[in-house]
Amino acid sequence: MERVGDDMIFEEILSRLPAKVVCRFKSVSKQWCYELSTPKFVFIHARRVGNSIQKKLLSLKENSIVVDDIVAGNLEEDTSETVTFPYDVEPSFLSIIGSFNGLILLCIKRSYNELVLWNPTTRRFKMISDEYFSRYFGRHNDTGGMYFDEHNDLKVLHINCYWDVVTARVYSRHNESWRKLNFLNGTQLGSNFYSWSPGIYYDKKIYFMVSNYWIPPGERNIVVFDVISESFSILRFPEHMEVNPCQGHFLTISNKLHVIVVQYAGELIADLVKYEHDEWIKVFSFNRARIVHHMETQERTNIIQNNKWLITSIWGDTVEVVLCNDSFNYIQHVDNYNGPKGALFLETIVSPFD
């Protein structure tokens, strides 16, 4: 063991172990606890975990929080585990804003609102909200995301729409403080007519779908936040999706940005579209799309069950599609999905604390 060296032990051997096993090894000695907590080790471990086909799905039920094993996009039977949220609050009062590198960003919706960073694997958590969050949290009006900057500082982006004004702020894990960002001038995206999706991280950017069903009807916008410049821009929606009303939902598949587009044109149509080389490319249309008005207890959204897939839109509709062989094989490679009541996550040792 002395000839092997510490770098080989920690970076090449222990970094390949599951997060919960790494946490147990921290009790071996003070040195191991230190080495297994360094930013370098945490980064290497998270990178290795990110290449795994096994993920976790966290679902907020009415009275419980359930975690399921997801392997190659499929729900593994008999793996459901009920986890306890660190605060005494019913899951119905929780809303998921984002998922990133094993951390879940949630809002507690009470008489006063609170924002929590939580690692469901290590059970570590941190309250990051300040007095600004005294305003009521709205599922369609508040959103956000997470990212690491060039200094490996975890940042939390929060977007609030209130009285037709969009306020964007970013939290620094290292500084434990918030600061305000400049948003796009000349837009009306803060209006109550608009609904914002959860953000999804892809290629150093966070993407949001902003939809309007009212005035003008069917308007859709894609707001992009560049994590390097910390600036916002508008990305055009796929031009061939001209049917109204129309909804879009982001996810990443095989490390590529995708949008599920649900259209209502006499019949329900659901398409999968990929963003590549600054172009939107239609991958395929799903078979037999239909609205689901009631979900069974064992059903989960945005994972494969019995060759079917349940899609949750930002307006709350749940759409079921039937998968053929090609779409089944393609969907197995879903990397990331965020929704208000469910999110995929990786089991990492990333901490809410610096």
XYZ file of C-alpha atoms in Angstrom:
354
model
C 0.000 0.000 0.000
C 2.909 2.362 0.705
C 4.226 1.821 -2.837
C 0.819 2.482 -4.354
C 0.718 6.058 -3.055
C -2.099 8.264 -1.780
C -2.943 9.724 -5.202
C -3.571 6.256 -6.619
C -5.684 5.216 -3.609
C -7.908 8.284 -3.552
C -8.061 9.460 -7.168
C -8.018 6.130 -9.008
C -9.584 3.666 -6.567
C -11.829 5.351 -4.011
C -13.165 7.866 -6.558
C -14.841 4.943 -8.366
C -16.887 3.888 -5.338
C -20.546 4.836 -4.748
C -21.109 8.068 -2.820
C -22.531 6.349 0.253
C -19.460 4.075 0.470
C -17.148 7.094 0.177
C -19.001 8.722 3.073
C -18.418 5.640 5.232
C -14.689 5.641 4.385
C -14.426 9.172 5.800
C -14.567 7.641 9.259
C -11.365 5.612 8.706
C -9.119 8.463 9.851
C -8.806 12.230 9.913
C -6.515 12.072 6.895
C -9.023 10.039 4.883
C -11.833 12.361 5.897
C -9.753 15.313 4.662
C -8.650 13.655 1.412
C -12.177 12.468 0.561
C -13.532 15.993 1.087
C -11.094 18.009 -1.017
C -12.561 19.882 -4.025
C -10.290 17.844 -6.310
C -11.592 14.489 -5.063
C -15.226 15.674 -5.098
C -14.794 16.841 -8.709
C -13.171 13.565 -9.841
C -15.843 11.485 -8.096
C -18.717 13.534 -9.575
C -17.195 13.239 -13.059
C -16.964 9.449 -12.781
C -20.507 9.171 -11.438
C -21.742 11.329 -14.319
C -20.665 8.667 -16.814
C -22.816 5.994 -15.181
C -26.064 4.756 -16.730
C -27.510 4.489 -13.221
C -29.295 7.510 -11.806
C -31.851 8.316 -9.154
C -35.306 9.824 -9.550
C -36.609 11.951 -6.693
C -40.394 12.352 -6.677
C -42.442 14.632 -4.413
C -45.645 12.849 -3.475
C -48.503 14.290 -1.441
C -47.242 12.862 1.856
C -43.799 11.431 1.085
C -40.572 11.867 -0.864
C -39.636 8.793 -2.895
C -36.309 7.924 -4.535
C -36.196 5.256 -7.269
C -33.301 3.623 -9.104
C -33.190 4.446 -12.818
C -30.969 2.292 -15.054
C -30.707 3.185 -18.762
C -33.843 5.288 -18.457
C -35.915 2.443 -16.985
C -37.469 2.332 -13.534
C -35.991 -0.543 -11.543
C -38.759 -2.445 -9.769
C -38.765 -2.789 -5.978
C -36.116 -0.105 -5.464
C -38.323 2.682 -4.112
C -37.009 4.279 -0.941
C -38.740 6.891 1.165
C -36.397 9.669 2.277
C -36.894 12.313 4.949
C -36.609 15.989 4.121
C -34.395 17.876 6.620
C -37.197 20.280 7.582
C -40.545 19.460 9.130
C -42.702 20.270 6.120
C -45.175 18.291 4.035
C -43.886 17.386 0.539
C -46.935 19.117 -0.962
C -45.395 22.407 0.218
C -42.152 21.720 -1.681
C -41.311 22.635 -5.256
C -38.177 21.561 -7.134
C -36.359 24.363 -8.930
C -33.357 22.455 -10.190
C -31.017 19.459 -10.008
C -27.267 19.636 -10.601
C -24.321 17.369 -9.703
C -26.259 15.525 -7.004
C -27.759 18.652 -5.414
C -31.465 19.474 -5.437
C -32.648 23.081 -5.181
C -36.082 23.302 -3.544
C -38.437 26.010 -2.395
C -40.469 25.586 0.798
C -43.807 27.312 0.167
C -45.197 28.546 3.483
C -46.374 31.873 4.902
C -42.749 32.871 4.308
C -40.733 31.132 1.631
C -37.354 29.484 1.960
C -34.828 28.175 -0.525
C -32.872 25.012 0.344
C -29.853 23.283 -1.204
C -30.067 19.572 -0.426
C -27.966 16.528 -1.222
C -30.403 13.586 -0.793
C -27.503 11.093 -0.801
C -25.376 12.571 1.993
C -28.429 14.196 3.660
C -26.504 17.473 3.936
C -28.503 20.658 3.389
C -28.254 24.423 3.619
C -30.804 27.223 3.805
C -29.704 29.901 1.336
C -32.719 32.222 1.208
C -32.699 35.774 2.562
C -35.394 38.369 3.264
C -35.999 38.771 -0.482
C -37.809 35.421 -0.488
C -40.594 36.720 1.777
C -42.660 37.073 -1.411
C -44.917 34.165 -2.288
C -43.257 31.559 -4.477
C -45.196 30.842 -7.677
C -44.500 27.664 -9.635
C -44.953 29.506 -12.931
C -43.209 32.706 -11.820
C -40.064 31.508 -10.011
C -37.334 29.364 -11.486
C -33.572 28.939 -11.472
C -30.619 26.631 -11.861
C -27.142 25.785 -10.590
C -23.628 25.790 -12.021
C -19.932 25.929 -11.151
C -17.941 28.999 -12.169
C -14.316 29.013 -13.333
C -13.147 29.079 -9.683
C -15.182 25.949 -8.801
C -17.593 28.067 -6.772
C -21.120 26.641 -6.810
C -23.586 29.302 -7.956
C -27.377 29.282 -7.624
C -29.392 31.320 -10.119
C -32.851 32.436 -9.042
C -35.359 34.213 -11.306
C -38.443 35.862 -9.856
C -41.295 37.456 -11.828
C -43.295 39.973 -9.822
C -45.480 42.854 -11.001
C -44.279 42.446 -14.614
C -40.625 42.717 -13.561
C -38.070 39.910 -13.917
C -35.479 39.911 -11.139
C -32.439 37.655 -11.565
C -30.040 37.044 -8.708
C -27.133 34.659 -8.151
C -25.952 33.069 -4.905
C -22.304 32.198 -4.215
C -21.632 29.121 -2.087
C -18.169 30.464 -1.269
C -19.280 33.993 -0.275
C -22.655 32.888 1.153
C -24.300 35.944 -0.369
C -26.611 37.049 -3.201
C -26.121 39.689 -5.854
C -28.407 41.044 -8.565
C -27.857 40.436 -12.284
C -28.951 42.462 -15.307
C -31.863 40.922 -17.195
C -32.979 41.482 -20.784
C -34.292 44.972 -21.524
C -37.484 45.551 -23.460
C -39.157 42.210 -22.727
C -42.455 41.488 -20.994
C -41.455 38.061 -19.720
C -42.240 39.074 -16.131
C -45.960 39.304 -16.901
C -48.392 36.918 -15.204
C -49.299 35.737 -18.708
C -45.972 33.904 -18.936
C -44.990 30.597 -17.389
C -41.326 29.708 -16.809
C -39.967 26.158 -16.887
C -37.282 24.866 -14.511
C -33.807 25.565 -15.859
C -31.663 22.846 -17.376
C -27.865 23.006 -17.600
C -26.129 22.206 -20.882
C -22.720 23.264 -22.248
C -22.115 26.093 -19.749
C -25.563 27.549 -20.261
C -28.909 27.242 -18.460
C -32.023 27.073 -20.638
C -35.573 28.122 -19.732
C -38.812 27.710 -21.690
C -41.079 30.754 -21.265
C -44.591 30.230 -22.643
C -47.641 32.443 -22.993
C -51.125 31.044 -23.531
C -52.965 34.340 -23.352
C -51.781 37.565 -25.000
C -50.394 36.951 -27.627
C -51.677 33.350 -27.632
C -49.128 30.592 -28.083
C -46.030 32.778 -27.855
C -42.964 30.793 -26.806
C -39.516 32.011 -25.855
C -36.282 30.255 -24.912
C -34.245 32.271 -22.430
C -30.561 31.317 -22.188
C -28.258 32.190 -19.292
C -24.527 32.058 -20.056
C -22.769 30.961 -16.847
C -19.405 32.416 -17.968
C -20.538 35.957 -18.801
C -23.581 35.752 -16.458
C -25.713 37.314 -19.185
C -29.107 36.469 -20.720
C -30.161 36.054 -24.342
C -33.122 34.782 -26.389
C -32.867 31.627 -28.509
C -35.403 31.106 -31.268
C -37.990 28.350 -30.860
C -38.056 25.644 -33.578
C -39.656 27.461 -36.530
C -41.484 24.418 -37.883
C -43.447 24.145 -34.623
C -46.145 26.621 -35.641
C -49.241 24.992 -34.142
C -50.899 26.742 -31.173
C -51.210 25.953 -28.406
C -47.811 24.310 -28.103
C -45.666 23.431 -25.095
C -41.988 22.630 -24.772
C -40.023 20.779 -22.112
C -36.215 20.623 -21.875
C -34.101 17.583 -21.121
C -30.638 16.369 -22.072
C -30.069 13.062 -23.863
C -26.556 11.729 -24.511
C -25.234 15.119 -23.356
C -27.241 16.980 -26.016
C -30.002 19.512 -25.431
C -33.475 18.297 -26.445
C -37.011 19.654 -26.298
C -40.199 17.628 -26.134
C -42.805 19.648 -28.025
C -46.462 18.882 -27.321
C -48.901 20.381 -29.839
C -52.691 20.475 -29.966
C -53.841 20.402 -33.604
C -57.091 18.463 -33.665
C -55.150 15.620 -32.102
C -52.365 15.547 -29.523
C -48.897 15.424 -31.099
C -45.619 14.957 -29.227
C -42.253 15.387 -30.972
C -38.671 15.141 -29.776
C -36.386 17.874 -31.136
C -32.586 18.135 -30.718
C -30.501 21.330 -30.648
C -27.234 20.818 -32.497
C -24.917 23.167 -34.404
C -27.269 26.091 -33.730
C -30.139 24.247 -35.433
C -33.251 22.456 -34.205
C -33.484 18.937 -35.639
C -36.573 16.762 -35.301
C -35.557 13.338 -33.984
C -38.940 11.576 -34.154
C -42.625 11.790 -33.267
C -43.998 9.764 -30.368
C -46.816 7.275 -30.904
C -50.338 7.649 -29.505
C -49.910 10.707 -27.284
C -52.699 11.289 -24.773
C -53.415 13.411 -21.705
C -53.274 11.520 -18.390
C -55.740 12.931 -15.879
C -54.852 10.608 -12.998
C -51.509 8.982 -12.192
C -51.301 5.674 -10.401
C -49.216 5.472 -7.209
C -46.444 3.484 -8.897
C -46.200 5.780 -11.931
C -43.332 8.259 -12.324
C -42.812 11.039 -14.852
C -40.028 11.271 -17.440
C -38.773 7.701 -17.097
C -39.621 4.519 -19.016
C -42.290 2.192 -17.623
C -43.862 -0.625 -19.631
C -42.645 0.894 -22.923
C -44.465 4.122 -22.108
C -43.229 7.543 -21.090
C -45.019 10.180 -19.038
C -44.084 13.778 -19.893
C -44.862 16.659 -17.520
C -45.259 20.097 -19.076
C -44.665 23.443 -17.366
C -48.431 24.007 -17.332
C -48.970 20.863 -15.292
C -50.363 18.569 -18.005
C -49.120 14.982 -17.979
C -48.855 13.428 -21.438
C -48.365 9.701 -22.038
C -46.611 8.457 -25.174
C -45.989 4.914 -26.397
C -42.372 4.104 -27.302
C -41.395 2.146 -30.396
C -38.048 0.340 -30.585
C -36.159 3.379 -31.924
C -37.582 5.874 -29.443
C -37.167 3.378 -26.577
C -33.453 2.953 -27.318
C -32.972 6.704 -27.722
C -34.786 7.735 -24.529
C -32.686 5.307 -22.462
C -29.871 7.844 -22.585
C -31.669 10.695 -20.784
C -29.088 12.520 -18.654
C -31.031 15.289 -16.973
C -34.622 16.233 -16.283
C -36.116 18.782 -13.878
C -39.755 19.256 -12.995
C -41.614 20.924 -10.111
C -42.407 17.546 -8.529
C -39.610 15.317 -9.786
C -35.989 15.359 -10.926
C -33.238 12.991 -11.963
C -30.081 13.234 -9.880
C -26.731 11.540 -9.389
C -25.483 10.141 -6.105
C -22.508 12.397 -5.385
C -20.719 13.783 -2.331
C -21.017 17.397 -3.559
C -21.735 19.535 -0.511
C -24.106 22.504 -0.146
C -21.292 24.061 1.905
C -18.007 25.448 0.603
